[in-house]
mmCIF file of C-alpha atoms and ligand atoms in Angstrom:
data_model
loop_
_atom_site.group_PDB
_atom_site.id
_atom_site.type_symbol
_atom_site.label_atom_id
_atom_site.label_comp_id
_atom_site.label_asym_id
_atom_site.label_seq_id
_atom_site.Cartn_x
_atom_site.Cartn_y
_atom_site.Cartn_z
ATOM 1 C CA UNK A 1 102.159 110.011 88.765
ATOM 2 C CA UNK A 2 100.674 109.665 85.296
ATOM 3 C CA UNK A 3 99.044 106.273 84.818
ATOM 4 C CA UNK A 4 97.537 104.507 81.879
ATOM 5 C CA UNK A 5 95.108 101.900 83.348
ATOM 6 C CA UNK A 6 93.716 99.380 80.886
ATOM 7 C CA UNK A 7 90.481 97.505 81.647
ATOM 8 C CA UNK A 8 89.597 100.027 84.304
ATOM 9 C CA UNK A 9 85.901 99.615 83.700
ATOM 10 C CA UNK A 10 85.915 96.015 84.988
ATOM 11 C CA UNK A 11 85.885 94.615 88.466
ATOM 12 C CA UNK A 12 89.431 95.030 89.782
ATOM 13 C CA UNK A 13 90.375 97.878 87.490
ATOM 14 C CA UNK A 14 87.504 100.089 88.718
ATOM 15 C CA UNK A 15 88.323 99.330 92.350
ATOM 16 C CA UNK A 16 91.926 100.185 91.604
ATOM 17 C CA UNK A 17 91.102 103.561 90.004
ATOM 18 C CA UNK A 18 88.998 104.519 93.011
ATOM 19 C CA UNK A 19 91.806 103.483 95.299
ATOM 20 C CA UNK A 20 94.538 105.397 93.456
ATOM 21 C CA UNK A 21 92.469 108.584 93.219
ATOM 22 C CA UNK A 22 91.879 108.462 96.897
ATOM 23 C CA UNK A 23 95.553 107.668 97.787
ATOM 24 C CA UNK A 24 97.358 109.998 95.370
ATOM 25 C CA UNK A 25 95.883 113.525 95.218
ATOM 26 C CA UNK A 26 98.238 114.519 92.392
ATOM 27 C CA UNK A 27 97.866 111.515 90.135
ATOM 28 C CA UNK A 28 96.471 111.564 86.585
ATOM 29 C CA UNK A 29 94.761 108.427 85.223
ATOM 30 C CA UNK A 30 93.682 107.520 81.748
ATOM 31 C CA UNK A 31 91.408 104.480 81.599
ATOM 32 C CA UNK A 32 91.528 102.647 78.352
ATOM 33 C CA UNK A 33 88.731 100.106 78.108
ATOM 34 C CA UNK A 34 87.090 98.324 75.193
ATOM 35 C CA UNK A 35 83.814 98.047 77.112
ATOM 36 C CA UNK A 36 83.265 94.405 76.461
ATOM 37 C CA UNK A 37 80.317 92.718 78.180
ATOM 38 C CA UNK A 38 82.413 92.964 81.401
ATOM 39 C CA UNK A 39 83.233 96.696 81.134
ATOM 40 C CA UNK A 40 80.768 98.903 82.899
ATOM 41 C CA UNK A 41 81.044 102.683 83.179
ATOM 42 C CA UNK A 42 78.533 102.612 86.001
ATOM 43 C CA UNK A 43 81.451 101.373 88.150
ATOM 44 C CA UNK A 44 83.100 104.724 87.653
ATOM 45 C CA UNK A 45 80.096 107.076 87.668
ATOM 46 C CA UNK A 46 81.080 108.775 90.962
ATOM 47 C CA UNK A 47 84.482 109.829 89.652
ATOM 48 C CA UNK A 48 83.754 110.417 85.980
ATOM 49 C CA UNK A 49 83.975 114.240 86.415
ATOM 50 C CA UNK A 50 87.134 114.150 88.512
ATOM 51 C CA UNK A 51 89.638 116.340 86.490
ATOM 52 C CA UNK A 52 92.397 113.789 87.323
ATOM 53 C CA UNK A 53 90.480 111.003 85.446
ATOM 54 C CA UNK A 54 89.975 110.470 81.722
ATOM 55 C CA UNK A 55 88.226 107.657 79.853
ATOM 56 C CA UNK A 56 89.161 106.408 76.447
ATOM 57 C CA UNK A 57 87.184 103.671 74.741
ATOM 58 C CA UNK A 58 89.400 101.277 72.693
ATOM 59 C CA UNK A 59 91.204 98.039 72.383
ATOM 60 C CA UNK A 60 94.591 97.277 73.844
ATOM 61 C CA UNK A 61 95.389 95.279 70.598
ATOM 62 C CA UNK A 62 94.971 98.407 68.507
ATOM 63 C CA UNK A 63 98.542 99.481 67.819
ATOM 64 C CA UNK A 64 97.745 102.848 66.354
ATOM 65 C CA UNK A 65 95.506 103.790 69.240
ATOM 66 C CA UNK A 66 98.095 102.651 71.785
ATOM 67 C CA UNK A 67 100.886 104.634 70.083
ATOM 68 C CA UNK A 68 98.662 107.770 69.938
ATOM 69 C CA UNK A 69 97.909 107.460 73.603
ATOM 70 C CA UNK A 70 101.459 106.725 74.765
ATOM 71 C CA UNK A 71 102.669 109.719 72.723
ATOM 72 C CA UNK A 72 101.077 111.734 75.533
ATOM 73 C CA UNK A 73 103.709 110.439 77.971
ATOM 74 C CA UNK A 74 102.902 108.017 80.824
ATOM 75 C CA UNK A 75 105.237 106.957 83.580
ATOM 76 C CA UNK A 76 103.297 103.793 84.341
ATOM 77 C CA UNK A 77 100.995 101.341 82.613
ATOM 78 C CA UNK A 78 98.810 98.961 84.719
ATOM 79 C CA UNK A 79 97.375 96.243 82.475
ATOM 80 C CA UNK A 80 94.128 94.852 83.830
ATOM 81 C CA UNK A 81 92.498 94.519 80.401
ATOM 82 C CA UNK A 82 91.626 90.893 79.744
ATOM 83 C CA UNK A 83 89.030 88.303 78.987
ATOM 84 C CA UNK A 84 88.839 86.964 82.519
ATOM 85 C CA UNK A 85 86.215 84.182 82.824
ATOM 86 C CA UNK A 86 87.397 80.571 82.601
ATOM 87 C CA UNK A 87 84.004 79.212 81.517
ATOM 88 C CA UNK A 88 83.875 81.608 78.576
ATOM 89 C CA UNK A 89 87.348 80.592 77.515
ATOM 90 C CA UNK A 90 86.181 76.975 77.427
ATOM 91 C CA UNK A 91 83.237 77.974 75.031
ATOM 92 C CA UNK A 92 85.494 80.121 72.794
ATOM 93 C CA UNK A 93 89.211 80.837 73.373
ATOM 94 C CA UNK A 94 89.577 83.283 70.439
ATOM 95 C CA UNK A 95 89.013 86.596 72.275
ATOM 96 C CA UNK A 96 91.304 85.389 75.015
ATOM 97 C CA UNK A 97 94.123 85.050 72.496
ATOM 98 C CA UNK A 98 93.306 88.393 70.949
ATOM 99 C CA UNK A 99 93.209 90.478 74.116
ATOM 100 C CA UNK A 100 95.277 88.614 76.683
ATOM 101 C CA UNK A 101 98.123 87.706 74.364
ATOM 102 C CA UNK A 102 98.067 90.031 71.345
ATOM 103 C CA UNK A 103 96.772 92.936 73.369
ATOM 104 C CA UNK A 104 99.460 92.564 76.003
ATOM 105 C CA UNK A 105 102.189 92.361 73.343
ATOM 106 C CA UNK A 106 100.819 95.493 71.654
ATOM 107 C CA UNK A 107 101.042 97.370 75.009
ATOM 108 C CA UNK A 108 104.453 96.054 75.717
ATOM 109 C CA UNK A 109 105.687 97.165 72.349
ATOM 110 C CA UNK A 110 104.143 100.657 72.793
ATOM 111 C CA UNK A 111 105.683 100.852 76.229
ATOM 112 C CA UNK A 112 109.078 100.008 74.801
ATOM 113 C CA UNK A 113 108.837 102.547 72.002
ATOM 114 C CA UNK A 114 107.613 105.359 74.256
ATOM 115 C CA UNK A 115 109.913 104.470 77.127
ATOM 116 C CA UNK A 116 107.277 103.998 79.769
ATOM 117 C CA UNK A 117 108.907 103.901 83.144
ATOM 118 C CA UNK A 118 106.976 100.969 84.633
ATOM 119 C CA UNK A 119 104.649 98.264 83.293
ATOM 120 C CA UNK A 120 102.559 96.302 85.726
ATOM 121 C CA UNK A 121 101.070 93.139 84.383
ATOM 122 C CA UNK A 122 98.125 92.086 86.473
ATOM 123 C CA UNK A 123 98.388 88.262 86.241
ATOM 124 C CA UNK A 124 96.802 85.440 88.080
ATOM 125 C CA UNK A 125 97.615 82.332 90.281
ATOM 126 C CA UNK A 126 95.912 80.280 87.524
ATOM 127 C CA UNK A 127 99.151 80.357 85.487
ATOM 128 C CA UNK A 128 100.698 77.846 87.889
ATOM 129 C CA UNK A 129 97.820 75.339 87.439
ATOM 130 C CA UNK A 130 96.486 73.181 90.204
ATOM 131 C CA UNK A 131 98.357 72.060 93.359
ATOM 132 C CA UNK A 132 97.392 69.207 95.616
ATOM 133 C CA UNK A 133 99.514 70.088 98.678
ATOM 134 C CA UNK A 134 101.791 73.039 99.546
ATOM 135 C CA UNK A 135 101.847 76.419 97.810
ATOM 136 C CA UNK A 136 103.237 77.873 94.588
ATOM 137 C CA UNK A 137 106.085 80.345 94.804
ATOM 138 C CA UNK A 138 107.169 82.729 92.070
ATOM 139 C CA UNK A 139 109.701 80.107 90.992
ATOM 140 C CA UNK A 140 107.159 77.368 90.393
ATOM 141 C CA UNK A 141 106.794 76.310 86.747
ATOM 142 C CA UNK A 142 103.888 77.620 84.690
ATOM 143 C CA UNK A 143 101.362 74.916 84.064
ATOM 144 C CA UNK A 144 98.055 76.454 82.977
ATOM 145 C CA UNK A 145 95.045 74.214 82.355
ATOM 146 C CA UNK A 146 92.325 76.407 80.877
ATOM 147 C CA UNK A 147 92.485 78.478 77.732
ATOM 148 C CA UNK A 148 92.147 81.538 79.893
ATOM 149 C CA UNK A 149 95.046 80.516 82.172
ATOM 150 C CA UNK A 150 97.155 79.582 79.077
ATOM 151 C CA UNK A 151 96.537 83.034 77.576
ATOM 152 C CA UNK A 152 97.582 84.730 80.805
ATOM 153 C CA UNK A 153 100.651 82.498 81.032
ATOM 154 C CA UNK A 154 101.634 83.444 77.506
ATOM 155 C CA UNK A 155 101.280 87.100 78.338
ATOM 156 C CA UNK A 156 103.521 86.615 81.441
ATOM 157 C CA UNK A 157 106.168 85.032 79.227
ATOM 158 C CA UNK A 158 106.000 87.979 76.772
ATOM 159 C CA UNK A 159 106.420 90.352 79.736
ATOM 160 C CA UNK A 160 109.481 88.397 80.839
ATOM 161 C CA UNK A 161 110.867 88.460 77.321
ATOM 162 C CA UNK A 162 110.436 92.249 77.055
ATOM 163 C CA UNK A 163 112.272 92.636 80.309
ATOM 164 C CA UNK A 164 115.140 90.336 79.365
ATOM 165 C CA UNK A 165 115.547 91.477 75.748
ATOM 166 C CA UNK A 166 114.743 95.197 75.990
ATOM 167 C CA UNK A 167 115.011 95.912 79.712
ATOM 168 C CA UNK A 168 111.498 97.158 79.700
ATOM 169 C CA UNK A 169 110.742 97.657 83.409
ATOM 170 C CA UNK A 170 107.982 95.066 83.674
ATOM 171 C CA UNK A 171 106.620 93.790 87.038
ATOM 172 C CA UNK A 172 104.208 90.827 87.089
ATOM 173 C CA UNK A 173 101.806 90.341 89.963
ATOM 174 C CA UNK A 174 99.962 87.000 90.347
ATOM 175 C CA UNK A 175 96.897 87.239 92.574
ATOM 176 C CA UNK A 176 94.485 84.696 93.828
ATOM 177 C CA UNK A 177 90.667 84.854 93.617
ATOM 178 C CA UNK A 178 89.291 88.377 94.438
ATOM 179 C CA UNK A 179 85.965 89.194 95.926
ATOM 180 C CA UNK A 180 84.315 92.595 96.478
ATOM 181 C CA UNK A 181 82.150 95.350 94.841
ATOM 182 C CA UNK A 182 81.656 95.553 91.048
ATOM 183 C CA UNK A 183 82.413 91.914 90.228
ATOM 184 C CA UNK A 184 80.513 90.764 87.214
ATOM 185 C CA UNK A 185 77.775 88.296 88.330
ATOM 186 C CA UNK A 186 79.030 85.422 86.224
ATOM 187 C CA UNK A 187 81.773 84.722 88.855
ATOM 188 C CA UNK A 188 80.993 82.370 91.774
ATOM 189 C CA UNK A 189 80.444 84.830 94.651
ATOM 190 C CA UNK A 190 78.312 87.527 92.947
ATOM 191 C CA UNK A 191 76.475 84.757 91.060
ATOM 192 C CA UNK A 192 75.648 83.024 94.367
ATOM 193 C CA UNK A 193 74.554 86.180 96.172
ATOM 194 C CA UNK A 194 72.283 87.324 93.394
ATOM 195 C CA UNK A 195 70.806 83.816 92.933
ATOM 196 C CA UNK A 196 70.289 83.329 96.690
ATOM 197 C CA UNK A 197 68.570 86.753 96.889
ATOM 198 C CA UNK A 198 66.062 85.522 94.304
ATOM 199 C CA UNK A 199 65.755 82.126 96.059
ATOM 200 C CA UNK A 200 67.054 80.450 92.915
ATOM 201 C CA UNK A 201 69.364 77.350 92.831
ATOM 202 C CA UNK A 202 73.057 78.041 93.052
ATOM 203 C CA UNK A 203 74.977 75.865 90.569
ATOM 204 C CA UNK A 204 77.999 74.132 92.141
ATOM 205 C CA UNK A 205 80.331 72.418 89.753
ATOM 206 C CA UNK A 206 81.298 68.830 90.390
ATOM 207 C CA UNK A 207 81.543 67.782 94.060
ATOM 208 C CA UNK A 208 82.000 71.338 95.305
ATOM 209 C CA UNK A 209 85.327 70.443 96.930
ATOM 210 C CA UNK A 210 87.528 72.562 94.710
ATOM 211 C CA UNK A 211 89.593 75.065 96.701
ATOM 212 C CA UNK A 212 90.178 78.709 95.929
ATOM 213 C CA UNK A 213 92.273 81.194 98.072
ATOM 214 C CA UNK A 214 90.246 84.376 98.530
ATOM 215 C CA UNK A 215 91.366 87.975 98.894
ATOM 216 C CA UNK A 216 89.326 91.175 99.254
ATOM 217 C CA UNK A 217 89.817 93.352 96.142
ATOM 218 C CA UNK A 218 90.998 96.381 98.212
ATOM 219 C CA UNK A 219 93.927 94.289 99.483
ATOM 220 C CA UNK A 220 94.874 93.395 95.918
ATOM 221 C CA UNK A 221 94.733 97.105 94.943
ATOM 222 C CA UNK A 222 97.095 97.965 97.818
ATOM 223 C CA UNK A 223 99.543 95.321 96.592
ATOM 224 C CA UNK A 224 99.431 96.764 93.061
ATOM 225 C CA UNK A 225 100.065 100.272 94.401
ATOM 226 C CA UNK A 226 103.124 98.951 96.341
ATOM 227 C CA UNK A 227 104.321 97.223 93.213
ATOM 228 C CA UNK A 228 104.122 100.488 91.290
ATOM 229 C CA UNK A 229 105.876 102.511 94.075
ATOM 230 C CA UNK A 230 108.524 100.023 95.252
ATOM 231 C CA UNK A 231 108.486 96.884 93.115
ATOM 232 C CA UNK A 232 111.639 95.814 91.380
ATOM 233 C CA UNK A 233 111.597 95.667 87.545
ATOM 234 C CA UNK A 234 111.834 92.152 86.205
ATOM 235 C CA UNK A 235 110.336 90.643 89.353
ATOM 236 C CA UNK A 236 107.182 88.567 89.931
ATOM 237 C CA UNK A 237 105.070 88.965 93.085
ATOM 238 C CA UNK A 238 102.461 86.516 94.255
ATOM 239 C CA UNK A 239 99.525 88.140 96.034
ATOM 240 C CA UNK A 240 97.273 86.107 98.312
ATOM 241 C CA UNK A 241 95.712 86.318 101.778
ATOM 242 C CA UNK A 242 96.068 82.655 102.698
ATOM 243 C CA UNK A 243 92.306 82.174 103.016
ATOM 244 C CA UNK A 244 91.537 78.874 101.337
ATOM 245 C CA UNK A 245 87.921 77.723 101.091
ATOM 246 C CA UNK A 246 86.229 74.806 99.468
ATOM 247 C CA UNK A 247 83.488 76.114 97.158
ATOM 248 C CA UNK A 248 80.756 74.264 99.057
ATOM 249 C CA UNK A 249 82.034 75.571 102.420
ATOM 250 C CA UNK A 250 82.085 79.128 100.969
ATOM 251 C CA UNK A 251 78.524 78.906 99.659
ATOM 252 C CA UNK A 252 77.266 77.512 102.984
ATOM 253 C CA UNK A 253 78.931 80.501 104.777
ATOM 254 C CA UNK A 254 77.380 82.896 102.316
ATOM 255 C CA UNK A 255 73.887 81.385 102.631
ATOM 256 C CA UNK A 256 74.156 81.580 106.411
ATOM 257 C CA UNK A 257 75.066 85.291 106.263
ATOM 258 C CA UNK A 258 72.114 85.900 103.983
ATOM 259 C CA UNK A 259 69.752 83.818 106.099
ATOM 260 C CA UNK A 260 68.944 81.549 103.101
ATOM 261 C CA UNK A 261 68.594 77.751 103.197
ATOM 262 C CA UNK A 262 71.512 75.454 102.226
ATOM 263 C CA UNK A 263 69.000 73.618 100.076
ATOM 264 C CA UNK A 264 69.607 76.304 97.404
ATOM 265 C CA UNK A 265 72.817 74.490 96.526
ATOM 266 C CA UNK A 266 72.447 72.601 93.262
ATOM 267 C CA UNK A 267 75.214 70.308 92.078
ATOM 268 C CA UNK A 268 75.753 70.504 88.297
ATOM 269 C CA UNK A 269 78.131 69.044 85.771
ATOM 270 C CA UNK A 270 81.741 69.875 86.420
ATOM 271 C CA UNK A 271 83.761 72.512 84.557
ATOM 272 C CA UNK A 272 85.993 70.685 81.990
ATOM 273 C CA UNK A 273 89.595 70.630 83.215
ATOM 274 C CA UNK A 274 88.519 72.166 86.550
ATOM 275 C CA UNK A 275 91.590 73.021 88.651
ATOM 276 C CA UNK A 276 91.224 71.333 92.037
ATOM 277 C CA UNK A 277 93.151 73.731 94.213
ATOM 278 C CA UNK A 278 94.974 77.062 93.990
ATOM 279 C CA UNK A 279 97.353 78.154 96.758
ATOM 280 C CA UNK A 280 100.057 80.814 96.703
ATOM 281 C CA UNK A 281 102.989 81.583 98.913
ATOM 282 C CA UNK A 282 102.906 85.403 99.156
ATOM 283 C CA UNK A 283 105.990 85.648 101.380
ATOM 284 C CA UNK A 284 108.018 87.537 98.771
ATOM 285 C CA UNK A 285 105.748 90.558 98.531
ATOM 286 C CA UNK A 286 105.455 90.630 102.332
ATOM 287 C CA UNK A 287 109.221 90.568 102.807
ATOM 288 C CA UNK A 288 110.190 92.785 99.933
ATOM 289 C CA UNK A 289 107.463 95.382 99.874
ATOM 290 C CA UNK A 290 105.886 95.066 103.346
ATOM 291 C CA UNK A 291 102.448 94.082 101.976
ATOM 292 C CA UNK A 292 99.961 92.153 104.039
ATOM 293 C CA UNK A 293 96.197 91.798 103.732
ATOM 294 C CA UNK A 294 93.959 93.892 105.991
ATOM 295 C CA UNK A 295 90.679 92.043 105.463
ATOM 296 C CA UNK A 296 89.751 88.652 106.873
ATOM 297 C CA UNK A 297 87.634 86.392 104.649
ATOM 298 C CA UNK A 298 84.658 86.802 106.954
ATOM 299 C CA UNK A 299 84.884 90.662 106.740
ATOM 300 C CA UNK A 300 85.323 90.550 103.004
ATOM 301 C CA UNK A 301 82.350 88.221 102.447
ATOM 302 C CA UNK A 302 80.092 90.251 104.731
ATOM 303 C CA UNK A 303 81.072 93.505 102.974
ATOM 304 C CA UNK A 304 80.593 91.938 99.540
ATOM 305 C CA UNK A 305 77.124 90.540 100.381
ATOM 306 C CA UNK A 306 76.163 93.966 101.772
ATOM 307 C CA UNK A 307 77.397 95.715 98.637
ATOM 308 C CA UNK A 308 75.376 93.495 96.289
ATOM 309 C CA UNK A 309 72.195 93.766 98.390
ATOM 310 C CA UNK A 310 72.562 97.551 98.411
ATOM 311 C CA UNK A 311 73.239 97.749 94.649
ATOM 312 C CA UNK A 312 70.430 95.663 93.245
ATOM 313 C CA UNK A 313 69.811 97.926 90.169
ATOM 314 C CA UNK A 314 73.549 97.529 89.211
ATOM 315 C CA UNK A 315 73.344 93.736 88.898
ATOM 316 C CA UNK A 316 69.735 93.482 87.740
ATOM 317 C CA UNK A 317 70.647 95.632 84.681
ATOM 318 C CA UNK A 318 73.503 93.247 83.843
ATOM 319 C CA UNK A 319 71.481 90.094 84.422
ATOM 320 C CA UNK A 320 68.640 91.200 82.195
ATOM 321 C CA UNK A 321 70.905 91.974 79.191
ATOM 322 C CA UNK A 322 73.231 89.979 76.923
ATOM 323 C CA UNK A 323 74.513 88.083 79.955
ATOM 324 C CA UNK A 324 71.297 86.045 80.074
ATOM 325 C CA UNK A 325 72.007 84.641 76.616
ATOM 326 C CA UNK A 326 75.483 83.586 77.516
ATOM 327 C CA UNK A 327 74.291 81.867 80.641
ATOM 328 C CA UNK A 328 71.716 79.787 78.775
ATOM 329 C CA UNK A 329 74.274 78.856 76.168
ATOM 330 C CA UNK A 330 76.790 77.736 78.739
ATOM 331 C CA UNK A 331 74.426 75.444 80.458
ATOM 332 C CA UNK A 332 72.972 74.016 77.220
ATOM 333 C CA UNK A 333 76.530 72.839 76.297
ATOM 334 C CA UNK A 334 77.268 71.094 79.566
HETATM 335 P P1 LIG B 1 86.817 91.865 84.261
HETATM 336 O O1 LIG B 1 86.409 90.794 83.283
HETATM 337 O O2 LIG B 1 85.853 92.296 85.357
HETATM 338 O O3 LIG B 1 87.268 93.209 83.574
HETATM 339 C C1 LIG B 1 88.066 93.211 82.366
HETATM 340 C C2 LIG B 1 88.037 94.587 81.768
HETATM 341 O O4 LIG B 1 88.872 94.584 80.626
HETATM 342 C C3 LIG B 1 86.627 94.998 81.290
HETATM 343 O O5 LIG B 1 86.353 96.362 81.646
HETATM 344 C C4 LIG B 1 86.724 94.923 79.746
HETATM 345 O O6 LIG B 1 85.893 95.772 79.077
HETATM 346 C C5 LIG B 1 88.223 95.178 79.574
HETATM 347 N N1 LIG B 1 88.676 94.673 78.304
HETATM 348 C C6 LIG B 1 88.569 93.437 77.853
HETATM 349 N N2 LIG B 1 89.150 93.309 76.644
HETATM 350 C C7 LIG B 1 89.759 94.478 76.343
HETATM 351 C C8 LIG B 1 90.576 94.973 75.333
HETATM 352 N N3 LIG B 1 90.936 94.220 74.268
HETATM 353 N N4 LIG B 1 91.038 96.284 75.340
HETATM 354 C C9 LIG B 1 90.682 97.102 76.409
HETATM 355 N N5 LIG B 1 89.892 96.714 77.419
HETATM 356 C C10 LIG B 1 89.441 95.375 77.407
HETATM 357 O O7 LIG B 1 88.162 91.280 84.909
HETATM 358 P P2 LIG B 1 88.714 91.398 86.457
HETATM 359 O O8 LIG B 1 88.191 90.269 87.177
HETATM 360 O O9 LIG B 1 88.603 92.818 86.893
HETATM 361 O O10 LIG B 1 90.259 91.097 86.173
HETATM 362 C C11 LIG B 1 91.119 92.133 85.818
HETATM 363 C C12 LIG B 1 92.578 91.539 85.571
HETATM 364 O O11 LIG B 1 92.942 90.903 86.762
HETATM 365 C C13 LIG B 1 92.629 90.465 84.515
HETATM 366 O O12 LIG B 1 93.803 90.620 83.770
HETATM 367 C C14 LIG B 1 92.613 89.147 85.294
HETATM 368 O O13 LIG B 1 93.278 88.173 84.542
HETATM 369 C C15 LIG B 1 93.350 89.559 86.474
HETATM 370 N N6 LIG B 1 93.014 88.777 87.717
HETATM 371 C C16 LIG B 1 91.709 88.668 88.157
HETATM 372 C C17 LIG B 1 91.429 88.002 89.344
HETATM 373 C C18 LIG B 1 90.014 87.839 89.846
HETATM 374 O O14 LIG B 1 89.804 87.131 90.817
HETATM 375 N N7 LIG B 1 89.005 88.442 89.210
HETATM 376 C C19 LIG B 1 92.452 87.456 90.085
HETATM 377 C C20 LIG B 1 93.814 87.603 89.633
HETATM 378 C C21 LIG B 1 94.022 88.302 88.466
HETATM 379 O O1 LIG B 2 92.394 82.568 90.707
HETATM 380 C C1 LIG B 2 92.225 83.842 90.021
HETATM 381 C C2 LIG B 2 91.183 83.726 89.036
HETATM 382 O O2 LIG B 2 89.968 83.642 89.752
HETATM 383 C C3 LIG B 2 91.189 84.837 87.977
HETATM 384 O O3 LIG B 2 92.367 84.779 87.274
HETATM 385 C C4 LIG B 2 89.963 84.757 87.087
HETATM 386 O O4 LIG B 2 89.954 85.871 86.217
HETATM 387 C C5 LIG B 2 88.695 84.700 87.934
HETATM 388 O O5 LIG B 2 87.576 84.550 87.076
HETATM 389 C C6 LIG B 2 88.817 83.569 88.938
HETATM 390 O O6 LIG B 2 88.728 82.257 88.307
HETATM 391 P P1 LIG B 2 87.951 81.039 88.945
HETATM 392 O O7 LIG B 2 87.653 80.069 87.875
HETATM 393 O O8 LIG B 2 88.572 80.532 90.101
HETATM 394 O O9 LIG B 2 86.600 81.862 89.394
HETATM 395 P P2 LIG B 2 85.030 81.540 89.306
HETATM 396 O O10 LIG B 2 84.306 82.540 90.104
HETATM 397 O O11 LIG B 2 84.621 81.349 87.907
HETATM 398 O O12 LIG B 2 84.954 80.139 90.024
HETATM 399 C C7 LIG B 2 85.328 79.923 91.333
HETATM 400 C C8 LIG B 2 85.187 78.483 91.744
HETATM 401 O O13 LIG B 2 83.797 78.237 91.783
HETATM 402 C C9 LIG B 2 85.725 77.506 90.677
HETATM 403 O O14 LIG B 2 86.194 76.353 91.419
HETATM 404 C C10 LIG B 2 84.546 77.128 89.852
HETATM 405 C C11 LIG B 2 83.378 77.210 90.812
HETATM 406 N N1 LIG B 2 82.085 77.584 90.257
HETATM 407 C C12 LIG B 2 82.077 78.725 89.482
HETATM 408 C C13 LIG B 2 80.831 79.170 88.998
HETATM 409 C C14 LIG B 2 80.757 80.405 88.076
HETATM 410 C C15 LIG B 2 80.941 76.873 90.572
HETATM 411 O O15 LIG B 2 80.969 75.871 91.275
HETATM 412 N N2 LIG B 2 79.704 77.289 90.003
HETATM 413 C C16 LIG B 2 79.658 78.407 89.223
HETATM 414 O O16 LIG B 2 78.528 78.717 88.785
#
């Protein structure tokens, strides 16, 4: 298996590369990553000298670079590369359009020209928008609410168009909120762990009653591997572990694990357009590909807390850099 993984220096991509190298002794992986603020080669330090792994710095929207790379012959592309943070998309949507839409189209076009055998688009439950009751299936209409979600929905539609028009064997996966090692500490769980560790207030948007459905990143990686091996071209697969939590409930659970007081919770202004609840029906991937999650939310949260507490230099380096400037800017505009 010869894979081109894009965005492999980010959270899920780096977990996925570790997973594939451990599962497939004969694989070959090229990781193409632009190394934006979210890309971190520290995430891949332990495998950087593995002869099956190669790193290329570059932009998925760079057509010449993509064509040069694909000329080398890949059987599969797994596209993780994206601007991924909703709050940043509210501050400035431009890079989301460039990478998530234009970048995906550039990759699709390269895949078409060089006849790549399989294209996995790593999408998100956010493309469906918010749901008060019940769960979204793959047939639910797209109704994205943030610029981030809209850019991911646009990419999904382009993927669909390349399948219908050119029969490019595209598979879209739409996963719920991931937690686990290597997640950039702007996202709720690593933000809360690192703040709590320093006994600093944890910002909770609005009333804290928004619901997210959480999945351990390793379970997402297993689902993606199955989609590569056995997924059907042209299909969409929802991926979720059916573990809904209100944000406040989650943070209380996290503080209890860490032995920190609940008084660290600090309610702040709500995220504009904040989706109230995400919930996915993942029955299709279970029935069609035999996938099911291995990790309970409690196991996943405990393992994630443990990882961050054992990797303090990793997150301290991030928090002391450019990230600090973004964080100040975001709160000054609320
Ligand atoms: P992340 O922000 O941690 O990582 C994104 C990676 O993409 C970084 O390494 C970054 O440098 C790279 N990148 C950004 N722009 C690029 C470009 N133009 N060219 C090449 N590389 C570029 O994101 P993540 O949380 O790991 O998410 C990965 C993918 O999974 C995204 O497509 C996201 O939409 C999707 N997703 C994430 C979640 C989640 O809970 N985090 C859930 C479902 C789907
Ligand atoms: O659902 C999948 C999506 O999950 C992915 O597509 C996105 O890439 C990923 O970033 C994530 O989006 P969310 O917006 O759900 O994740 P985030 O960690 O930013 O926020 C989770 C919830 O916590 C959300 O309701 C907003 C809230 N929140 C977030 C932050 C950063 C807070 O209350 N306080 C915070 O400081």
